[in-house]
Short mmCIF file of C-alpha atoms in Angstrom, two decimals:
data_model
loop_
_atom_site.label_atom_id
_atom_site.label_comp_id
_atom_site.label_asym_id
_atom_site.label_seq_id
_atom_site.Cartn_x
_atom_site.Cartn_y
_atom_site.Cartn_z
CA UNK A 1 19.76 -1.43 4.03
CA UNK A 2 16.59 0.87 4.54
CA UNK A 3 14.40 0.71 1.59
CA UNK A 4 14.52 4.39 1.00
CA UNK A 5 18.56 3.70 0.45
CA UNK A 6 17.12 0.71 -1.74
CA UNK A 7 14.96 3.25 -3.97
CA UNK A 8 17.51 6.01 -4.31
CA UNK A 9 20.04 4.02 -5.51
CA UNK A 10 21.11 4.63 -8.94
CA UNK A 11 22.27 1.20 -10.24
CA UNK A 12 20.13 1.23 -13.81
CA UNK A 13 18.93 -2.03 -12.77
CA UNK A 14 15.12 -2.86 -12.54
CA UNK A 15 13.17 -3.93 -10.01
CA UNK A 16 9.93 -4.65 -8.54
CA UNK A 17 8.23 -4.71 -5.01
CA UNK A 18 4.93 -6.41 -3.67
CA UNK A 19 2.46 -5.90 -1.31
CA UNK A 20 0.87 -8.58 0.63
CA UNK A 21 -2.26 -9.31 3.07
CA UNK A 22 -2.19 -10.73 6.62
CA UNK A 23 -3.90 -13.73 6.50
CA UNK A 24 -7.35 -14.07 7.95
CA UNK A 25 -7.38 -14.85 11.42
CA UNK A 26 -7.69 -18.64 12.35
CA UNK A 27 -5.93 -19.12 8.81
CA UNK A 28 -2.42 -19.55 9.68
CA UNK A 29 1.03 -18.76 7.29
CA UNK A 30 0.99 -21.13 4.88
CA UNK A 31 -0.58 -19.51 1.92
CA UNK A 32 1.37 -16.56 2.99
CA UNK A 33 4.25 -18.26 2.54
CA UNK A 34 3.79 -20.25 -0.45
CA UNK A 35 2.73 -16.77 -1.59
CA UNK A 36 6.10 -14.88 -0.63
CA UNK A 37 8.40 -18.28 -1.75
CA UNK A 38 6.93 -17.51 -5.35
CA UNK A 39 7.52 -14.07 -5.11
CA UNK A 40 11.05 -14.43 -4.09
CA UNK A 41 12.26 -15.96 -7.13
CA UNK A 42 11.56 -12.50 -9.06
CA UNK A 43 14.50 -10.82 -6.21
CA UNK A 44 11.80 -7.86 -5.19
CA UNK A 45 13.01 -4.88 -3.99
CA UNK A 46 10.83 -5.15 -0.64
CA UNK A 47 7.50 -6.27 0.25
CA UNK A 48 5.28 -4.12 2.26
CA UNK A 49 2.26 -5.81 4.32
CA UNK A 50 -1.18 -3.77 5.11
CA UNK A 51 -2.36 -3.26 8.04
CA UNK A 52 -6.55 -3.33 8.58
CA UNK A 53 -8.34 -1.77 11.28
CA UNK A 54 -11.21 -3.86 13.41
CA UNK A 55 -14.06 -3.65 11.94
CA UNK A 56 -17.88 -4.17 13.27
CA UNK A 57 -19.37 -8.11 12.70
CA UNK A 58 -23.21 -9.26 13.56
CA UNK A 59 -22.71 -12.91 15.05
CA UNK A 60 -25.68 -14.46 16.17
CA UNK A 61 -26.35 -15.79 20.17
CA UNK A 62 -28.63 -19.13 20.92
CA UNK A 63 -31.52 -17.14 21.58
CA UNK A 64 -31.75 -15.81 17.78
CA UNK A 65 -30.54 -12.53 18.20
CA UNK A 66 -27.41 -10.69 16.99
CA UNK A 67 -24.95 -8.99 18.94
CA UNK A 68 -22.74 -6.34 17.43
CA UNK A 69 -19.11 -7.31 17.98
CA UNK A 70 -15.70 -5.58 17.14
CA UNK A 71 -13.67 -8.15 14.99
CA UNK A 72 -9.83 -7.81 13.44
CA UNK A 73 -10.07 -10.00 10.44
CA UNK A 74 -6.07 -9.57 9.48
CA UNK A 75 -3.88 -9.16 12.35
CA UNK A 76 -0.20 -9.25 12.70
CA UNK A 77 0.70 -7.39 10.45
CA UNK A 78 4.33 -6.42 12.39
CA UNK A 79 4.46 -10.32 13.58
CA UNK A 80 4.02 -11.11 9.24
CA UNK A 81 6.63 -8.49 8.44
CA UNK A 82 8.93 -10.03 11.11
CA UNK A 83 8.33 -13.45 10.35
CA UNK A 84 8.79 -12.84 5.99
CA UNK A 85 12.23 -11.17 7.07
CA UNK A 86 13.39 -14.05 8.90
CA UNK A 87 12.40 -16.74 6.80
CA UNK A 88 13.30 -14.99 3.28
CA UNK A 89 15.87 -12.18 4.30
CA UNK A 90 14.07 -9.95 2.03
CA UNK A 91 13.31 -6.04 3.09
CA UNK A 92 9.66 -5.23 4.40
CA UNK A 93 8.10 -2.33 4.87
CA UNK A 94 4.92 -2.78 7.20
CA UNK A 95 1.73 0.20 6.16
CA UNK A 96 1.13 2.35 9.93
CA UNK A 97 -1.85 3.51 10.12
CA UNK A 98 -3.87 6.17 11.74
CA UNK A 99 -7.46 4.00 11.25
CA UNK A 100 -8.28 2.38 14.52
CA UNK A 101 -5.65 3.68 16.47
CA UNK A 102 -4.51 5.52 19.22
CA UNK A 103 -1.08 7.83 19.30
CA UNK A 104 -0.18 5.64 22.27
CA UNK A 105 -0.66 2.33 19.83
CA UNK A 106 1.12 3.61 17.19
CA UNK A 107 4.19 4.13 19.90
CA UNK A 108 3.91 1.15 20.63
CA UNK A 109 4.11 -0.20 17.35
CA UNK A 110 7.73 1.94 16.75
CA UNK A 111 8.96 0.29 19.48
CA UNK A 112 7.89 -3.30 18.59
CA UNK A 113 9.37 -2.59 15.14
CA UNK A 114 12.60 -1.27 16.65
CA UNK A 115 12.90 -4.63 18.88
CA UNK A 116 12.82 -5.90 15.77
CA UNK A 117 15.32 -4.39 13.23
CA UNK A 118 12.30 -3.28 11.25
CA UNK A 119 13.23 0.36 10.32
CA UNK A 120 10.96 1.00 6.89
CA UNK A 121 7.32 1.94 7.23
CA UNK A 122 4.44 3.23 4.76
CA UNK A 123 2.51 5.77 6.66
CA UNK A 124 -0.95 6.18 5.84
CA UNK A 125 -4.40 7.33 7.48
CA UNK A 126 -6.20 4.47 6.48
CA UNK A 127 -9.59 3.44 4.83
CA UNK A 128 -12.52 5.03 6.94
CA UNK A 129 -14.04 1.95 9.08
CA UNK A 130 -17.36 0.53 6.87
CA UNK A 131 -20.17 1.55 9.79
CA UNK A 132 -18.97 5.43 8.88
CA UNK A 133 -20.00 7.30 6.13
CA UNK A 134 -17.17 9.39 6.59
CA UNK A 135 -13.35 8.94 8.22
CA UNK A 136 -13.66 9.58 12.32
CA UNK A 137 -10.43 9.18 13.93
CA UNK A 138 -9.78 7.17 16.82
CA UNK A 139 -10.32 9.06 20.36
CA UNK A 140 -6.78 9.89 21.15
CA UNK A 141 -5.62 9.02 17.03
CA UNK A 142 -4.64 10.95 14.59
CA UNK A 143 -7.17 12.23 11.92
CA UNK A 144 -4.19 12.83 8.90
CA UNK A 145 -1.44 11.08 7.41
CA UNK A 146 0.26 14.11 8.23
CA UNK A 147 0.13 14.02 12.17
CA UNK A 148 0.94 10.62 11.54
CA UNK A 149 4.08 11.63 9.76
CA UNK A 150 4.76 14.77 12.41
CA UNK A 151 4.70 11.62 15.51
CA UNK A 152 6.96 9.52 13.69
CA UNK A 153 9.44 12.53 13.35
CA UNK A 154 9.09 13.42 16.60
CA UNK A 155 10.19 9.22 17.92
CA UNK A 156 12.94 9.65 15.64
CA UNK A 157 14.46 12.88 17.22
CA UNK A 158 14.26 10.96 20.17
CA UNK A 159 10.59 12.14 21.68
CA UNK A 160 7.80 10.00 22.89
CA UNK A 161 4.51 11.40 21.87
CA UNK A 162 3.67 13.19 25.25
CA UNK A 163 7.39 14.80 25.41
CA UNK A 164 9.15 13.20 27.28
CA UNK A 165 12.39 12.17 25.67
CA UNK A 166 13.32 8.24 25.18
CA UNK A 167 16.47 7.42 27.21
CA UNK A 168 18.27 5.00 24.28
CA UNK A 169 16.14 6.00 21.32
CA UNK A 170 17.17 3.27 18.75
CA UNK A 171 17.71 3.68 14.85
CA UNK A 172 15.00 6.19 12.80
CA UNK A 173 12.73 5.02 10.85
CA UNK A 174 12.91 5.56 7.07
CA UNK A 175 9.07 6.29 5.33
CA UNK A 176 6.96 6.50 2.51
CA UNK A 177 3.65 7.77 1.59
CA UNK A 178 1.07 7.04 -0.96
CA UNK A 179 -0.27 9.51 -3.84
CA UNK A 180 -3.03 9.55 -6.05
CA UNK A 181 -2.40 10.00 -9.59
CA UNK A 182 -6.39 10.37 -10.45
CA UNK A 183 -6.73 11.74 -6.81
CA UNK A 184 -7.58 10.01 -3.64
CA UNK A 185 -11.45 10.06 -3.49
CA UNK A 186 -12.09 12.65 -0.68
CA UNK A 187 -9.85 15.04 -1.86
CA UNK A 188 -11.23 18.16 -3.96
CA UNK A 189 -9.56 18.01 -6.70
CA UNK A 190 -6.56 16.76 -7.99
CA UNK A 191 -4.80 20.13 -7.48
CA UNK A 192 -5.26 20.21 -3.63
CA UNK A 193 -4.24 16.31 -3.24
CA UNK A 194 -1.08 16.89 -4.19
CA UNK A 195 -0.40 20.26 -2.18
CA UNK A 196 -1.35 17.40 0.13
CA UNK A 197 1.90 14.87 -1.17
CA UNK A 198 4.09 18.11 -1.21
CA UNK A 199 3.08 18.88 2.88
CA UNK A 200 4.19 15.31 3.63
CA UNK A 201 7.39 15.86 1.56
CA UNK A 202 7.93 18.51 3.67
CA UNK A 203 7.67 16.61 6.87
CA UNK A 204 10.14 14.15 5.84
CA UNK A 205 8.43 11.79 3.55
CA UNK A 206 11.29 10.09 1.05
CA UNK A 207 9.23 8.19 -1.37
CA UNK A 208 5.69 8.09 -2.30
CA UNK A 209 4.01 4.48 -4.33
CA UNK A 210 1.32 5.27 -6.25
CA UNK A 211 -2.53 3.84 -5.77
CA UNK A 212 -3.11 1.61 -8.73
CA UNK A 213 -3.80 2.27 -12.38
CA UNK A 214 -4.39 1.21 -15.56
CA UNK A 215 -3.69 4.41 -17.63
CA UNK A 216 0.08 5.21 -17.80
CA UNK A 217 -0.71 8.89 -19.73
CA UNK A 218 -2.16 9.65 -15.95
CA UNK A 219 1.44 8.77 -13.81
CA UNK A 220 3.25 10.85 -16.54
CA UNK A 221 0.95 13.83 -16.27
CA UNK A 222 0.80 13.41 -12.22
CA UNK A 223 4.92 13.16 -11.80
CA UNK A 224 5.15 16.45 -14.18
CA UNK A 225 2.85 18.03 -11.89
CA UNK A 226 4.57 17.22 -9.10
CA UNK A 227 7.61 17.83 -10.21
CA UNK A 228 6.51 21.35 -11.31
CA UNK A 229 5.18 21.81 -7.64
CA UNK A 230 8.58 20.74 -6.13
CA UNK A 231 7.91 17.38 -5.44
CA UNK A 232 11.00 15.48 -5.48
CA UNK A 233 10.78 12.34 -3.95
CA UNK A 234 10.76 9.45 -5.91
CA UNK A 235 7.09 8.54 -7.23
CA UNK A 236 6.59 5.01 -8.15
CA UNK A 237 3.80 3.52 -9.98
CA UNK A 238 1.64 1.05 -8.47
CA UNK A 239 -0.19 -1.56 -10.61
CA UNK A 240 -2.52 -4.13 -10.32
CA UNK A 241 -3.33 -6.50 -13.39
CA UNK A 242 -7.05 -7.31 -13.66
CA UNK A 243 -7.89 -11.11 -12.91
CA UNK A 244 -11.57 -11.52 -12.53
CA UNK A 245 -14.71 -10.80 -14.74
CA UNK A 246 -15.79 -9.14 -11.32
CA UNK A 247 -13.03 -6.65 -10.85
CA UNK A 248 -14.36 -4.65 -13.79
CA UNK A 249 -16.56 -3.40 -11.84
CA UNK A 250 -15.26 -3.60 -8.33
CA UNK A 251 -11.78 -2.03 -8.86
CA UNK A 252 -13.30 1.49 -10.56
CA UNK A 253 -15.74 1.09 -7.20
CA UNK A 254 -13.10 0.49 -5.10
CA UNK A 255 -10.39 2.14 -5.87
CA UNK A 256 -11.63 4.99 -7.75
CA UNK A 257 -9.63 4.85 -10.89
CA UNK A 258 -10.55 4.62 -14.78
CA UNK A 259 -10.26 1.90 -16.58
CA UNK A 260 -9.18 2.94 -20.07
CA UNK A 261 -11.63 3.06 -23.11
CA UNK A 262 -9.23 0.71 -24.80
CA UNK A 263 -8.61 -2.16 -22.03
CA UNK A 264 -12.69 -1.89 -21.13
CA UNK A 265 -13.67 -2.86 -24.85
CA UNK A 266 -11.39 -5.74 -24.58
CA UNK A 267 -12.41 -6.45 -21.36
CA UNK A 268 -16.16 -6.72 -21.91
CA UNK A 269 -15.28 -9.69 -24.73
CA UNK A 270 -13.63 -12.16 -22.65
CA UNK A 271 -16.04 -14.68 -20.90
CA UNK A 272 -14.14 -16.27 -18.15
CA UNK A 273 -11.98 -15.11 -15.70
CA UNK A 274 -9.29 -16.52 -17.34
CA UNK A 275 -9.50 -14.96 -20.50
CA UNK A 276 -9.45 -11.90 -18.70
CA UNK A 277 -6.42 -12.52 -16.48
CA UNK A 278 -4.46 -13.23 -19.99
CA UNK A 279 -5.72 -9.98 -21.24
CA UNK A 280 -4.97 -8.23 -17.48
CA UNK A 281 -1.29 -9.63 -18.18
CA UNK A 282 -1.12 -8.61 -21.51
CA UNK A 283 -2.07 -5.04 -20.68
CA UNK A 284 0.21 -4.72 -17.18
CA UNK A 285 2.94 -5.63 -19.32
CA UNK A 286 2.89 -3.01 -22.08
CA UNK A 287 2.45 -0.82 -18.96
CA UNK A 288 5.89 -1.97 -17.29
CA UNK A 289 7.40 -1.76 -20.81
CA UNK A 290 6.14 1.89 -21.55
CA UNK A 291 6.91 2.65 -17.80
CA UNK A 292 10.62 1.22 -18.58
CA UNK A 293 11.02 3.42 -21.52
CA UNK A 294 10.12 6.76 -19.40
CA UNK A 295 13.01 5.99 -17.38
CA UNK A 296 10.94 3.85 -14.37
CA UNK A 297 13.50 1.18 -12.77
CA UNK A 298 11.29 0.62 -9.40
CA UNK A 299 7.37 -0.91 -10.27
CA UNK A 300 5.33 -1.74 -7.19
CA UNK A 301 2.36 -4.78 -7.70
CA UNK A 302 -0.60 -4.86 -5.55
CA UNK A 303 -0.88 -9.08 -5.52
CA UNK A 304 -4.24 -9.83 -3.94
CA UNK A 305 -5.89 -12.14 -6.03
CA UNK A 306 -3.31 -12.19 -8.76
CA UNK A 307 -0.34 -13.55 -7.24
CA UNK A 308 0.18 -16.03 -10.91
CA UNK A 309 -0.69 -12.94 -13.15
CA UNK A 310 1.70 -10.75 -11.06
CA UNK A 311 4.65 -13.31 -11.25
CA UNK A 312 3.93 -14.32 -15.02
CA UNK A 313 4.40 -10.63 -15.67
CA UNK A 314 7.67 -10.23 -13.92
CA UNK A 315 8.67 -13.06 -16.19
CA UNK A 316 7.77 -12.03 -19.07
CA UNK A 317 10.13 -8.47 -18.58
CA UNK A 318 13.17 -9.92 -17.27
#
């Protein structure tokens, strides 16, 4: 079943979904694994896997100088998605991305998920590669989600990219999109970034997952205003419990969201990371129970670096 048939349906039940890294080259599946066999156990919905761009690495020669070298630190990501379906027969939903690639690779990249019964994708442009101060597309990429979106449409009506049609075009791809409930960070304003979600409605986007936060009042003013702009699709929330001292300051940095008032004074007590990840748990579960009693059934979990937190909360709600 698509996972777009898997969000729309109306059973009452709950569920949640996970995303998941590639490992690091040279690193192999294990961890991966061990990481997906835990997850299983709480029956998610799907798991989607990101995909990351190559990025630019110094590595020094024998004479003492450094050569600048292109380096993919996490690939695979279709080969991951393949292998987690096999092994654990749950649904995946690999990200596409614009970032670091042609219109020609993404083709390809249909067509190796076709060969593969892989129909559900996340479409996205992609972080901006960290030499650039700003996003620059790909020579022969897309610069937008949206002409992302617009090529994807075009495979499934049974086009290659330059026109010419595909003689035994294979099943369509079902897709989702993220959103921004506090904005994505290049956007304007908030107001503009979601005339932004309602264009890829229009282009055949059937389900948006939120970037993570911590503030619940900030999904349930975001969904009214989408709703009020004619946003339909379903919107779900996207959360990711804190689990290191660090991350108080990284994830605001990183991810451009708030932390609220209340969760930062108790944040700023605890000493170790551990006291923290108890308090991280404590606070994603009031959100899943708040989120429950708004009507939410579907809750997505960003699980780098909290894998235990993420699963003790799952726990704890069902």
């Amino acid at each position: 079943m698509a996972v777009t048939d898997l969000i729309n349906q109306d059973s009452g039940q709950r569920h949640f979904s996970f995303e998941v890294l590639p490992p690091l080259k040279g690193t192999g599946t294990d961890k991966l694994f061990a990481t997906i066999a835990k997850l299983r156990e709480l029956s998610p919905l799907f798991i989607n896997i990101t995909t990351h761009h190559s990025e630019y690495v110094y590595k020094q020669l024998d004479g003492g100088l450094l050569e600048r070298q292109r380096v993919r630190r996490r690939p695979g990501t279709i080969a991951i998605a393949a292998a987690i379906q096999h092994e654990f027969g749950i649904p995946v939903m690999p990200h596409i991305i614009c970032s670091g690639a042609t219109v020609e690779d993404i083709e390809y990249e249909l067509l190796d998920l076709q060969f593969l019964g892989i129909t559900s994708l996340l479409l996205l442009r992609g972080d901006k590669a960290k030499e650039d101060r700003f996003f620059t597309p790909t020579p022969g990429g897309h610069e937008h989600t949206t002409d992302l979106i617009r090529q994807v449409v075009r495979f499934n009506e049974g086009f290659f990219a330059d026109g010419e049609p595909i003689k035994r075009p294979g099943p369509a791809f079902d897709f989702g999109v993220a959103c921004y409930p506090e904005k994505h960070d290049e956007a304007p304003n908030l107001e503009m970034d979601m005339a932004f979600l309602k264009e890829k409605q229009d282009l055949g986007a059937q389900y948006a997952v939120t970037q993570l936060f911590y503030d619940n009042r900030k999904y349930f003013d975001f969904v009214a205003e989408a709703r009020a702009m004619g946003i339909t699709l379903p919107i779900i929330p996207g959360l990711k419990p804190l689990a290191k001292l660090s991350q108080l300051s990284v994830v605001p940095k990183t991810f451009h969201c708030d932390i609220p008032q209340e969760l930062a004074r108790e944040a700023v007590k605890c000493r170790t990371d551990e006291e923290l990840r108890r308090l991280g748990v404590e606070w994603a579960v009031a959100q899943c129970r708040e989120l429950y009693a708004h009507g939410v059934n579907n809750i997505h979990f960003y699980t780098v670096s909290a894998v235990d937190s993420v699963a003790e909360i799952a726990r704890q709600l069902m």
